[in-house]
Short mmCIF file of C-alpha atoms in Angstrom, two decimals:
data_model
loop_
_atom_site.label_atom_id
_atom_site.label_comp_id
_atom_site.label_asym_id
_atom_site.label_seq_id
_atom_site.Cartn_x
_atom_site.Cartn_y
_atom_site.Cartn_z
CA MET A 1 -45.24 9.43 5.68
CA LYS A 2 -45.67 8.44 2.02
CA GLN A 3 -43.58 11.44 0.96
CA ILE A 4 -40.73 10.46 3.28
CA LYS A 5 -40.84 6.93 1.88
CA HIS A 6 -40.64 8.26 -1.68
CA LYS A 7 -37.78 10.57 -0.74
CA LEU A 8 -35.84 7.76 0.92
CA ASN A 9 -36.42 5.62 -2.14
CA ASP A 10 -34.96 8.39 -4.35
CA TYR A 11 -31.94 8.76 -2.06
CA TRP A 12 -31.49 5.00 -2.09
CA GLN A 13 -31.23 5.14 -5.90
CA LEU A 14 -28.64 7.90 -5.56
CA ILE A 15 -26.28 5.68 -3.59
CA LYS A 16 -26.22 2.79 -6.16
CA SER A 17 -26.94 0.21 -3.47
CA LEU A 18 -25.35 -2.79 -5.27
CA GLN A 19 -22.07 -1.01 -5.98
CA THR A 20 -21.95 0.48 -2.48
CA GLY A 21 -22.79 -2.93 -1.02
CA LEU A 22 -19.97 -4.62 -2.93
CA LEU A 23 -17.40 -2.02 -1.82
CA LEU A 24 -18.69 -2.25 1.75
CA ALA A 25 -18.25 -6.03 1.61
CA THR A 26 -14.61 -5.56 0.57
CA GLY A 27 -14.03 -3.22 3.52
CA LEU A 28 -15.60 -5.62 6.02
CA SER A 29 -13.66 -8.48 4.51
CA GLY A 30 -10.40 -6.52 4.85
CA TYR A 31 -11.20 -6.05 8.55
CA MET A 32 -12.12 -9.69 9.10
CA THR A 33 -8.92 -10.94 7.48
CA VAL A 34 -7.27 -9.83 10.74
CA ARG A 35 -9.90 -9.88 13.46
CA CYS A 36 -12.67 -12.26 14.35
CA PRO A 37 -15.98 -10.40 13.87
CA VAL A 38 -17.66 -12.13 16.82
CA PHE A 39 -15.29 -10.61 19.39
CA ASN A 40 -15.13 -7.16 17.79
CA LEU A 41 -18.78 -6.44 17.01
CA PRO A 42 -18.81 -2.76 18.07
CA GLU A 43 -15.71 -1.95 16.01
CA LEU A 44 -16.99 -4.00 13.07
CA SER A 45 -20.29 -2.10 13.18
CA ALA A 46 -18.37 1.17 13.21
CA VAL A 47 -16.37 0.06 10.14
CA ALA A 48 -19.62 -0.86 8.37
CA ALA A 49 -21.24 2.46 9.27
CA THR A 50 -18.28 4.70 8.39
CA LEU A 51 -17.60 2.94 5.09
CA PHE A 52 -21.28 2.97 4.19
CA LEU A 53 -21.46 6.72 4.86
CA ALA A 54 -18.25 7.57 2.98
CA ILE A 55 -18.90 5.29 -0.02
CA SER A 56 -22.54 6.28 -0.43
CA GLY A 57 -21.65 9.95 0.11
CA SER A 58 -19.01 9.78 -2.60
CA THR A 59 -21.49 8.06 -4.94
CA VAL A 60 -24.12 10.74 -4.36
CA LEU A 61 -21.53 13.45 -5.06
CA ASN A 62 -20.60 11.65 -8.31
CA MET A 63 -24.26 11.50 -9.28
CA TRP A 64 -24.63 15.20 -8.52
CA HIS A 65 -21.58 16.12 -10.62
CA ASP A 66 -22.48 13.82 -13.55
CA ARG A 67 -26.19 14.63 -13.71
CA ASP A 68 -25.76 16.27 -17.15
CA ILE A 69 -24.11 13.10 -18.50
CA ASP A 70 -26.75 10.89 -16.92
CA ALA A 71 -29.50 12.84 -18.64
CA LYS A 72 -27.89 12.14 -22.05
CA MET A 73 -27.42 8.40 -21.57
CA LYS A 74 -30.28 5.96 -22.17
CA ARG A 75 -29.06 3.72 -19.33
CA THR A 76 -29.02 6.49 -16.72
CA CYS A 77 -31.61 9.02 -17.90
CA LEU A 78 -34.17 7.77 -15.38
CA ARG A 79 -31.98 8.39 -12.35
CA PRO A 80 -33.56 10.73 -9.77
CA LEU A 81 -31.28 13.70 -10.56
CA ALA A 82 -31.66 13.33 -14.33
CA THR A 83 -35.45 13.22 -14.10
CA GLY A 84 -35.61 16.07 -11.58
CA LYS A 85 -37.12 13.95 -8.81
CA VAL A 86 -34.24 15.14 -6.62
CA GLN A 87 -32.98 18.70 -6.97
CA PRO A 88 -29.21 19.18 -7.54
CA GLY A 89 -28.76 21.35 -4.42
CA GLU A 90 -30.53 18.78 -2.29
CA ALA A 91 -28.37 15.93 -3.67
CA LEU A 92 -25.22 17.97 -3.09
CA TRP A 93 -26.15 18.48 0.57
CA VAL A 94 -26.98 14.80 1.04
CA GLY A 95 -23.63 13.87 -0.53
CA ILE A 96 -21.68 16.33 1.61
CA VAL A 97 -23.39 15.28 4.86
CA LEU A 98 -22.88 11.56 4.20
CA SER A 99 -19.25 11.99 3.08
CA VAL A 100 -18.16 14.38 5.83
CA SER A 101 -19.82 12.37 8.58
CA GLY A 102 -18.25 9.14 7.25
CA VAL A 103 -14.76 10.64 7.03
CA LEU A 104 -14.93 12.47 10.38
CA TRP A 105 -16.20 9.39 12.19
CA SER A 106 -13.39 7.36 10.58
CA PHE A 107 -10.79 9.82 11.88
CA VAL A 108 -12.30 9.58 15.36
CA ILE A 109 -11.98 5.78 15.27
CA ASN A 110 -8.39 5.83 14.02
CA PRO A 111 -6.44 8.59 12.18
CA LEU A 112 -4.73 6.19 9.76
CA TYR A 113 -8.05 4.51 8.97
CA GLY A 114 -9.62 7.95 8.49
CA THR A 115 -6.82 8.98 6.14
CA ILE A 116 -7.39 5.94 3.92
CA VAL A 117 -11.16 6.44 3.89
CA PHE A 118 -10.60 10.10 2.97
CA ALA A 119 -8.10 9.08 0.25
CA GLY A 120 -10.74 6.80 -1.26
CA LEU A 121 -13.28 9.61 -1.36
CA PHE A 122 -10.72 12.11 -2.66
CA PHE A 123 -9.50 9.86 -5.50
CA ASP A 124 -13.04 8.90 -6.45
CA PHE A 125 -14.75 12.27 -6.42
CA PHE A 126 -12.04 14.87 -7.02
CA VAL A 127 -9.46 13.00 -9.13
CA TYR A 128 -11.65 10.49 -11.01
CA THR A 129 -15.03 12.23 -11.38
CA ILE A 130 -14.22 15.93 -11.46
CA TRP A 131 -10.73 15.99 -12.95
CA LEU A 132 -10.20 13.01 -15.26
CA LYS A 133 -13.42 11.17 -16.19
CA ARG A 134 -14.36 13.55 -19.02
CA ARG A 135 -10.77 14.03 -20.19
CA THR A 136 -9.15 10.62 -20.53
CA CYS A 137 -10.06 6.95 -20.64
CA TRP A 138 -7.14 6.31 -18.26
CA ALA A 139 -9.23 7.86 -15.47
CA ILE A 140 -10.33 4.28 -14.78
CA ILE A 141 -7.02 3.71 -12.98
CA TRP A 142 -7.93 6.31 -10.37
CA GLY A 143 -11.40 4.83 -10.11
CA GLY A 144 -9.68 1.50 -9.46
CA ILE A 145 -7.38 2.94 -6.82
CA SER A 146 -10.31 4.46 -4.95
CA GLY A 147 -12.15 1.13 -5.28
CA GLY A 148 -9.27 -0.57 -3.47
CA MET A 149 -9.37 1.81 -0.51
CA PRO A 150 -12.21 0.20 1.52
CA VAL A 151 -10.45 -3.18 1.75
CA LEU A 152 -7.16 -1.47 2.64
CA ALA A 153 -8.92 0.70 5.23
CA GLY A 154 -10.65 -2.27 6.85
CA ARG A 155 -7.47 -4.33 7.12
CA THR A 156 -5.39 -1.35 8.29
CA LEU A 157 -7.82 -0.55 11.10
CA ALA A 158 -7.78 -4.13 12.32
CA LEU A 159 -4.00 -4.44 12.06
CA GLY A 160 -2.97 -0.95 13.19
CA GLN A 161 -0.72 -0.45 10.17
CA ILE A 162 -0.58 -0.78 6.40
CA ASP A 163 0.91 -4.13 5.32
CA TRP A 164 1.69 -5.81 1.99
CA ILE A 165 -1.41 -8.02 2.21
CA GLY A 166 -3.70 -5.01 2.46
CA LEU A 167 -1.91 -3.43 -0.49
CA ALA A 168 -2.15 -6.70 -2.47
CA LEU A 169 -5.91 -6.84 -1.82
CA ALA A 170 -6.25 -3.22 -2.96
CA VAL A 171 -4.20 -3.93 -6.10
CA ALA A 172 -6.34 -7.03 -6.80
CA ILE A 173 -9.39 -4.75 -6.80
CA LEU A 174 -7.55 -2.22 -8.99
CA PHE A 175 -6.93 -5.00 -11.56
CA TRP A 176 -10.48 -6.28 -11.19
CA ILE A 177 -12.01 -2.87 -11.95
CA PRO A 178 -11.35 -3.01 -15.76
CA THR A 179 -13.24 -6.31 -16.01
CA HIS A 180 -16.12 -4.70 -14.16
CA ILE A 181 -16.11 -1.28 -15.87
CA MET A 182 -14.86 -2.03 -19.40
CA THR A 183 -17.37 -4.82 -20.05
CA PHE A 184 -19.96 -2.20 -19.15
CA SER A 185 -18.42 0.41 -21.46
CA ILE A 186 -18.47 -2.13 -24.33
CA ARG A 187 -22.15 -2.85 -23.71
CA TYR A 188 -23.12 0.83 -23.47
CA ASP A 189 -20.62 2.21 -25.97
CA GLN A 190 -23.21 4.34 -27.79
CA ASP A 191 -24.33 5.89 -24.52
CA TYR A 192 -20.77 6.85 -23.58
CA ARG A 193 -20.10 8.30 -27.05
CA LEU A 194 -23.32 10.30 -26.84
CA ALA A 195 -22.24 11.76 -23.50
CA LYS A 196 -18.67 12.30 -24.84
CA ILE A 197 -17.08 10.23 -22.08
CA PRO A 198 -13.77 8.80 -23.30
CA THR A 199 -13.52 5.04 -22.84
CA PHE A 200 -11.01 2.43 -24.02
CA VAL A 201 -13.56 1.40 -26.65
CA SER A 202 -13.78 4.91 -28.14
CA LYS A 203 -10.08 5.75 -27.74
CA PHE A 204 -8.74 2.39 -29.00
CA ASN A 205 -11.25 -0.28 -30.07
CA VAL A 206 -13.34 -3.14 -28.72
CA ALA A 207 -10.72 -5.81 -29.51
CA PHE A 208 -8.02 -3.94 -27.61
CA THR A 209 -10.40 -3.35 -24.71
CA ARG A 210 -11.12 -7.08 -24.52
CA LYS A 211 -7.37 -7.77 -24.39
CA VAL A 212 -7.01 -5.31 -21.50
CA ILE A 213 -9.92 -7.03 -19.73
CA ALA A 214 -8.27 -10.45 -20.17
CA ILE A 215 -4.87 -9.28 -18.93
CA SER A 216 -6.32 -7.41 -15.96
CA SER A 217 -8.47 -10.45 -15.04
CA ILE A 218 -5.35 -12.63 -14.94
CA LEU A 219 -3.54 -10.06 -12.80
CA ALA A 220 -6.55 -9.67 -10.49
CA GLY A 221 -6.67 -13.44 -9.98
CA LEU A 222 -2.93 -13.60 -9.27
CA MET A 223 -3.03 -10.71 -6.78
CA MET A 224 -6.06 -12.19 -5.04
CA GLY A 225 -4.22 -15.51 -4.78
CA LEU A 226 -1.10 -13.82 -3.43
CA ALA A 227 -3.14 -11.97 -0.80
CA ALA A 228 -4.94 -15.21 0.11
CA LEU A 229 -1.60 -16.95 0.63
CA GLY A 230 -0.44 -14.07 2.82
CA ILE A 231 -3.62 -14.21 4.88
CA GLY A 232 -3.13 -17.94 5.32
CA LEU A 233 -6.34 -19.08 3.65
CA GLN A 234 -6.95 -22.78 4.34
CA PHE A 235 -5.99 -25.12 1.49
CA GLY A 236 -9.62 -25.98 0.67
CA TYR A 237 -10.70 -22.33 0.47
CA LEU A 238 -7.57 -21.55 -1.53
CA ARG A 239 -8.54 -24.22 -4.07
CA LEU A 240 -12.02 -22.70 -4.32
CA LEU A 241 -10.44 -19.29 -4.93
CA VAL A 242 -8.27 -20.83 -7.67
CA VAL A 243 -11.40 -22.31 -9.30
CA LEU A 244 -13.27 -18.99 -9.15
CA SER A 245 -10.25 -17.08 -10.51
CA ALA A 246 -9.85 -19.63 -13.31
CA GLY A 247 -13.50 -19.00 -14.22
CA LEU A 248 -12.85 -15.25 -14.43
CA VAL A 249 -9.74 -15.70 -16.57
CA LEU A 250 -11.34 -18.27 -18.89
CA LEU A 251 -14.45 -16.18 -19.43
CA SER A 252 -12.39 -13.08 -20.25
CA LEU A 253 -10.14 -15.05 -22.62
CA ARG A 254 -13.22 -16.57 -24.26
CA SER A 255 -14.72 -13.11 -24.60
CA MET A 256 -11.51 -11.94 -26.29
CA ILE A 257 -11.21 -14.89 -28.71
CA ASN A 258 -14.87 -15.39 -29.53
CA PRO A 259 -16.69 -12.20 -28.50
CA SER A 260 -20.42 -11.81 -28.16
CA GLU A 261 -22.64 -9.32 -26.41
CA LYS A 262 -24.15 -12.02 -24.22
CA LEU A 263 -20.74 -13.32 -23.15
CA ASN A 264 -19.53 -9.78 -22.45
CA PHE A 265 -22.44 -9.08 -20.11
CA GLY A 266 -22.06 -12.53 -18.57
CA LEU A 267 -18.45 -11.65 -17.80
CA PHE A 268 -19.57 -8.38 -16.19
CA LYS A 269 -21.96 -10.24 -13.90
CA TYR A 270 -19.43 -12.99 -13.17
CA ALA A 271 -16.84 -10.37 -12.20
CA SER A 272 -19.17 -8.95 -9.53
CA LEU A 273 -19.95 -12.43 -8.25
CA TYR A 274 -16.23 -13.26 -8.24
CA MET A 275 -15.34 -10.25 -6.12
CA LEU A 276 -18.12 -10.93 -3.63
CA SER A 277 -17.24 -14.64 -3.31
CA SER A 278 -13.51 -13.93 -2.99
CA MET A 279 -14.22 -11.47 -0.20
CA ILE A 280 -16.50 -13.96 1.58
CA LEU A 281 -13.72 -16.57 1.33
CA MET A 282 -11.24 -14.15 2.87
CA MET A 283 -13.72 -13.53 5.71
CA VAL A 284 -14.35 -17.19 6.55
CA ARG A 285 -10.84 -18.47 5.71
CA MET B 1 -37.78 -20.11 -31.82
CA ASN B 2 -34.47 -21.79 -31.11
CA ALA B 3 -34.72 -23.69 -27.83
CA SER B 4 -31.40 -22.24 -26.69
CA ASN B 5 -33.01 -18.78 -26.61
CA LYS B 6 -35.44 -20.05 -23.98
CA LYS B 7 -34.88 -18.53 -20.54
CA LEU B 8 -34.01 -20.62 -17.53
CA SER B 9 -37.04 -21.18 -15.32
CA ALA B 10 -36.89 -20.08 -11.66
CA ILE B 11 -36.78 -23.69 -10.46
CA ASN B 12 -33.91 -24.51 -12.83
CA LYS B 13 -32.01 -21.43 -11.63
CA LEU B 14 -32.54 -22.54 -8.04
CA LEU B 15 -31.32 -26.06 -8.85
CA LEU B 16 -28.22 -24.61 -10.49
CA PHE B 17 -27.53 -22.32 -7.51
CA LEU B 18 -27.80 -25.32 -5.19
CA MET B 19 -25.52 -27.30 -7.50
CA VAL B 20 -22.96 -24.47 -7.44
CA GLY B 21 -23.08 -24.48 -3.62
CA LEU B 22 -22.61 -28.25 -3.44
CA ALA B 23 -19.76 -28.17 -5.95
CA ALA B 24 -18.06 -25.36 -3.98
CA TYR B 25 -18.41 -27.45 -0.81
CA GLU B 26 -16.79 -30.45 -2.50
CA VAL B 27 -13.96 -28.29 -3.92
CA ILE B 28 -13.23 -27.13 -0.36
CA LEU B 29 -13.25 -30.73 0.93
CA GLY B 30 -11.32 -32.05 -2.08
CA GLY B 31 -13.26 -35.30 -2.03
CA ASN B 32 -11.96 -35.93 1.51
CA SER B 33 -8.81 -37.29 -0.05
CA ARG B 34 -5.33 -37.25 1.47
CA GLN B 35 -3.66 -37.84 -1.90
CA ILE B 36 -2.52 -34.62 -3.55
CA ILE B 37 -3.28 -35.79 -7.12
CA ALA B 38 -6.74 -37.00 -6.08
CA THR B 39 -7.46 -33.76 -4.22
CA TRP B 40 -6.60 -31.67 -7.27
CA ALA B 41 -8.46 -34.05 -9.60
CA TYR B 42 -11.65 -33.66 -7.53
CA THR B 43 -11.01 -29.91 -7.39
CA VAL B 44 -10.88 -29.78 -11.19
CA GLY B 45 -13.95 -31.98 -11.60
CA PHE B 46 -16.14 -30.13 -9.10
CA GLY B 47 -14.58 -26.81 -10.10
CA VAL B 48 -15.71 -27.34 -13.69
CA LEU B 49 -19.19 -28.24 -12.42
CA LEU B 50 -19.21 -25.06 -10.32
CA ILE B 51 -18.09 -22.76 -13.15
CA SER B 52 -20.44 -24.48 -15.62
CA GLY B 53 -23.34 -23.89 -13.24
CA LEU B 54 -22.47 -20.23 -12.83
CA ILE B 55 -22.05 -19.71 -16.57
CA LEU B 56 -25.36 -21.44 -17.21
CA ILE B 57 -27.08 -19.14 -14.71
CA LEU B 58 -25.46 -16.06 -16.26
CA LEU B 59 -25.59 -16.96 -19.97
CA GLY B 60 -28.54 -19.34 -20.14
CA TYR B 61 -29.11 -22.36 -22.39
CA ASP B 62 -27.07 -20.80 -25.17
CA THR B 63 -24.00 -22.23 -23.41
CA PHE B 64 -24.98 -25.77 -24.40
CA GLN B 65 -24.73 -24.93 -28.09
CA ARG B 66 -21.04 -23.98 -28.02
CA PRO B 67 -18.48 -26.52 -29.33
CA LEU B 68 -16.35 -25.96 -26.22
CA ILE B 69 -19.06 -27.44 -24.01
CA VAL B 70 -18.26 -31.00 -25.16
CA THR B 71 -14.62 -30.62 -24.13
CA ILE B 72 -15.63 -29.09 -20.82
CA ALA B 73 -18.20 -31.83 -20.23
CA THR B 74 -15.43 -34.39 -20.78
CA ILE B 75 -13.28 -32.85 -18.02
CA ILE B 76 -15.85 -33.61 -15.28
CA PRO B 77 -15.92 -37.45 -15.53
CA LEU B 78 -12.24 -37.60 -16.45
CA ALA B 79 -11.20 -35.59 -13.39
CA ILE B 80 -13.49 -37.40 -10.94
CA SER B 81 -12.43 -40.82 -12.25
CA MET B 82 -8.81 -39.66 -12.00
CA GLY B 83 -9.41 -38.86 -8.33
CA LEU B 84 -10.95 -42.29 -7.71
CA VAL B 85 -8.05 -44.07 -9.41
CA ALA B 86 -5.46 -42.06 -7.45
CA ASP B 87 -7.32 -42.74 -4.20
CA PHE B 88 -8.13 -46.44 -4.58
CA PHE B 89 -5.83 -47.84 -7.29
CA PRO B 90 -2.63 -45.84 -6.64
CA ALA B 91 -0.53 -48.14 -8.83
CA TRP B 92 -2.51 -46.93 -11.85
CA THR B 93 -2.29 -43.22 -10.99
CA TYR B 94 0.30 -42.07 -13.53
CA PHE B 95 -0.96 -44.34 -16.28
CA TYR B 96 -4.49 -42.96 -15.83
CA LEU B 97 -3.17 -39.40 -15.55
CA ALA B 98 -1.46 -39.79 -18.93
CA PHE B 99 -4.68 -41.26 -20.37
CA ALA B 100 -6.69 -38.31 -18.98
CA ILE B 101 -4.32 -35.65 -20.31
CA ILE B 102 -3.88 -37.19 -23.75
CA GLY B 103 -7.60 -37.97 -23.96
CA LEU B 104 -8.63 -34.45 -23.10
CA PHE B 105 -6.13 -33.03 -25.55
CA LEU B 106 -7.44 -35.26 -28.36
CA VAL B 107 -11.09 -34.43 -27.62
CA GLY B 108 -10.28 -30.69 -27.46
CA VAL B 109 -8.25 -30.62 -30.66
CA THR B 110 -10.63 -32.76 -32.72
CA ARG B 111 -13.64 -30.84 -31.46
CA MET B 112 -12.14 -27.46 -32.37
CA LYS B 113 -10.19 -28.21 -35.52
CA VAL B 114 -11.56 -31.39 -37.07
CA ASN B 115 -14.96 -32.51 -38.25
CA PRO B 116 -17.18 -33.14 -35.17
CA ARG B 117 -18.01 -36.61 -36.49
CA SER B 118 -14.39 -37.70 -36.26
CA ALA B 119 -14.23 -36.09 -32.82
CA SER B 120 -16.71 -38.71 -31.60
CA PHE B 121 -14.07 -41.34 -32.44
CA PHE B 122 -12.06 -40.12 -29.43
CA LEU B 123 -14.92 -38.82 -27.35
CA ALA B 124 -16.81 -42.09 -27.06
CA PRO B 125 -14.00 -44.25 -25.59
CA ILE B 126 -12.68 -41.47 -23.31
CA HIS B 127 -16.13 -40.65 -21.95
CA GLY B 128 -16.92 -44.33 -21.79
CA ILE B 129 -13.82 -45.38 -19.82
CA SER B 130 -14.07 -42.52 -17.33
CA GLY B 131 -17.80 -43.19 -16.90
CA LEU B 132 -17.15 -46.89 -16.26
CA VAL B 133 -14.49 -46.08 -13.67
CA ILE B 134 -16.93 -43.81 -11.80
CA PHE B 135 -19.74 -46.34 -12.12
CA PHE B 136 -17.91 -49.51 -11.11
CA THR B 137 -15.28 -48.31 -8.59
CA PRO B 138 -17.78 -47.71 -5.74
CA ILE B 139 -19.52 -51.05 -6.50
CA LEU B 140 -16.21 -52.90 -6.39
CA LEU B 141 -15.06 -51.13 -3.22
CA SER B 142 -18.38 -51.73 -1.48
CA LEU B 143 -18.31 -55.44 -2.38
CA GLN B 144 -14.78 -55.66 -1.00
CA LYS B 145 -15.94 -53.77 2.11
CA VAL B 146 -13.22 -51.17 1.51
CA ALA B 147 -15.82 -48.40 1.32
CA PRO B 148 -19.18 -48.03 3.12
CA PRO B 149 -22.44 -48.64 1.20
CA GLY B 150 -22.96 -44.85 1.06
CA PHE B 151 -20.10 -44.70 -1.41
CA LEU B 152 -22.49 -46.24 -3.94
CA TRP B 153 -24.12 -42.82 -4.36
CA ILE B 154 -21.13 -42.06 -6.59
CA THR B 155 -22.22 -44.85 -8.91
CA LEU B 156 -25.60 -43.18 -9.24
CA GLY B 157 -23.92 -39.80 -9.87
CA GLY B 158 -21.75 -41.47 -12.52
CA ALA B 159 -24.82 -42.94 -14.22
CA LEU B 160 -26.50 -39.55 -14.26
CA ILE B 161 -23.47 -37.74 -15.65
CA GLY B 162 -23.28 -40.41 -18.35
CA LEU B 163 -26.92 -39.71 -19.20
CA GLY B 164 -26.12 -35.98 -19.26
CA GLY B 165 -23.23 -36.56 -21.66
CA LEU B 166 -25.51 -38.61 -23.89
CA LEU B 167 -28.17 -35.89 -23.95
CA LEU B 168 -25.51 -33.25 -24.67
CA SER B 169 -24.21 -35.21 -27.64
CA PHE B 170 -27.78 -35.58 -28.94
CA LEU B 171 -28.11 -31.84 -28.63
CA ARG B 172 -24.89 -31.26 -30.57
CA VAL B 173 -25.76 -33.70 -33.34
CA GLY B 174 -29.28 -32.30 -33.55
CA LYS B 175 -30.97 -35.70 -33.62
CA ALA B 176 -32.79 -36.88 -30.55
CA PHE B 177 -35.71 -39.04 -29.58
CA ILE B 178 -36.83 -36.27 -27.25
CA SER B 179 -37.09 -32.60 -28.20
CA GLN B 180 -34.25 -30.13 -27.79
CA GLN B 181 -36.42 -28.10 -25.43
CA THR B 182 -37.01 -31.10 -23.16
CA ILE B 183 -33.29 -31.92 -23.06
CA LEU B 184 -32.43 -28.34 -22.12
CA SER B 185 -35.01 -28.14 -19.37
CA LEU B 186 -33.84 -31.48 -17.94
CA LEU B 187 -30.12 -30.68 -17.83
CA PRO B 188 -30.10 -28.35 -14.75
CA ALA B 189 -31.91 -31.00 -12.69
CA LEU B 190 -29.55 -33.65 -14.00
CA LEU B 191 -26.52 -31.55 -13.06
CA PHE B 192 -27.93 -30.88 -9.60
CA PHE B 193 -28.67 -34.53 -8.82
CA THR B 194 -25.31 -35.63 -10.25
CA THR B 195 -23.48 -33.24 -7.91
CA PHE B 196 -25.77 -34.09 -5.00
CA PHE B 197 -25.10 -37.84 -5.33
CA PHE B 198 -21.36 -37.28 -5.69
CA VAL B 199 -21.32 -35.17 -2.52
CA LEU B 200 -23.31 -37.84 -0.64
CA GLY B 201 -20.91 -40.52 -1.84
CA PHE B 202 -17.71 -38.69 -1.01
CA ASN B 203 -19.09 -37.64 2.38
CA SER B 204 -19.72 -41.28 3.27
CA ILE B 205 -15.96 -41.91 3.46
CA ARG B 206 -15.28 -38.89 5.66
#
């Protein structure tokens, strides 16, 4: 019993629960922008389950592929694959089972929904992780595109088709990703250099990276606002979204003009909080 | 050790989270106003409180040491008093709006570019006038029976935010009759109760 508990704990670390949770929240929010959750509980549960399986499966596959990098970086060297607590073959199987079951179940629910869920997994694992991550710092764009897939999938399933609001929400997440990822790559620059992962900081410099973060934060806020208008967010909630977006933009501008390590990490945490709150606002609207 | 390096205690974090929630609630309600200028003024005031609370939670006491904080702290009373003027003294709306915009600009510019001592020349009257508007408007309206007695909570919130502004300026100048550490540990509670009283007051006219 104790062994199973330990094993589950190791697997739980493999799926990066906070990141998976945030992406799952975007998917559920995308669904709820169209349908009331109370009257569609079975379908909503299926969306939650399929997205959880596909996102966590994709994350485990990333962990499996990047285990050599993780072992080199101080921040990640204690992950279960890097320490040997989980064997690579075992992680690969867990990743495949989770991903395939998530994608297949999605196709059974709705082929278009399944296609988007599969696209998210494909862009994340094959394009971003395997193909581009070790070659170019621009790989982040593909990471961003895959990050926007859960919200698009959720909305598309509820609506029956892809619409401009779903695309705007996905693009908002694409623009939000640099704030989330690049603040992290500034903080752990030495780690990334050690592992020879190209980032904007190593390819250009920190000042340029901060400018990209500021511009992408502004664009993320604008896209989120546009999507909110399309959804028909109530005026009060819209004002709250404006306030939260203003906070994101001001913090990123402040970080560009008067940078500090503390502010940079504060911006990273604020960005996660911003995404979660924006998605909750879209749900309650 | 510099007091600003001190970590926020769990209770202070909780108070700030509650304050953020209350401020978000008031942003959504827009001070229950039907006037567009008042609604946006309350949104700005409570929005700044909300963002300040979040930044404090994420960055800690260090935030209080930045020159920008004085400008930001000026926005809160200015915006809330702007809302009250637009709601209850509509004839003065544009005059007060001009005062708020010019005042904020002067405080911002002098704080960033000029000697902080000369900045106080603008800060004191602008903070003072906006504070007086928040303090006396509910008293006046209650006496005239235009607003219910519950609206007086705003007066209490105004008094507290005035006290907060005073403590912040002590912190900036570096001279205080109570220690820097005490001021810092009091501010989250002060912010929470300020927001709480404002919410009570604005909800009384729902």
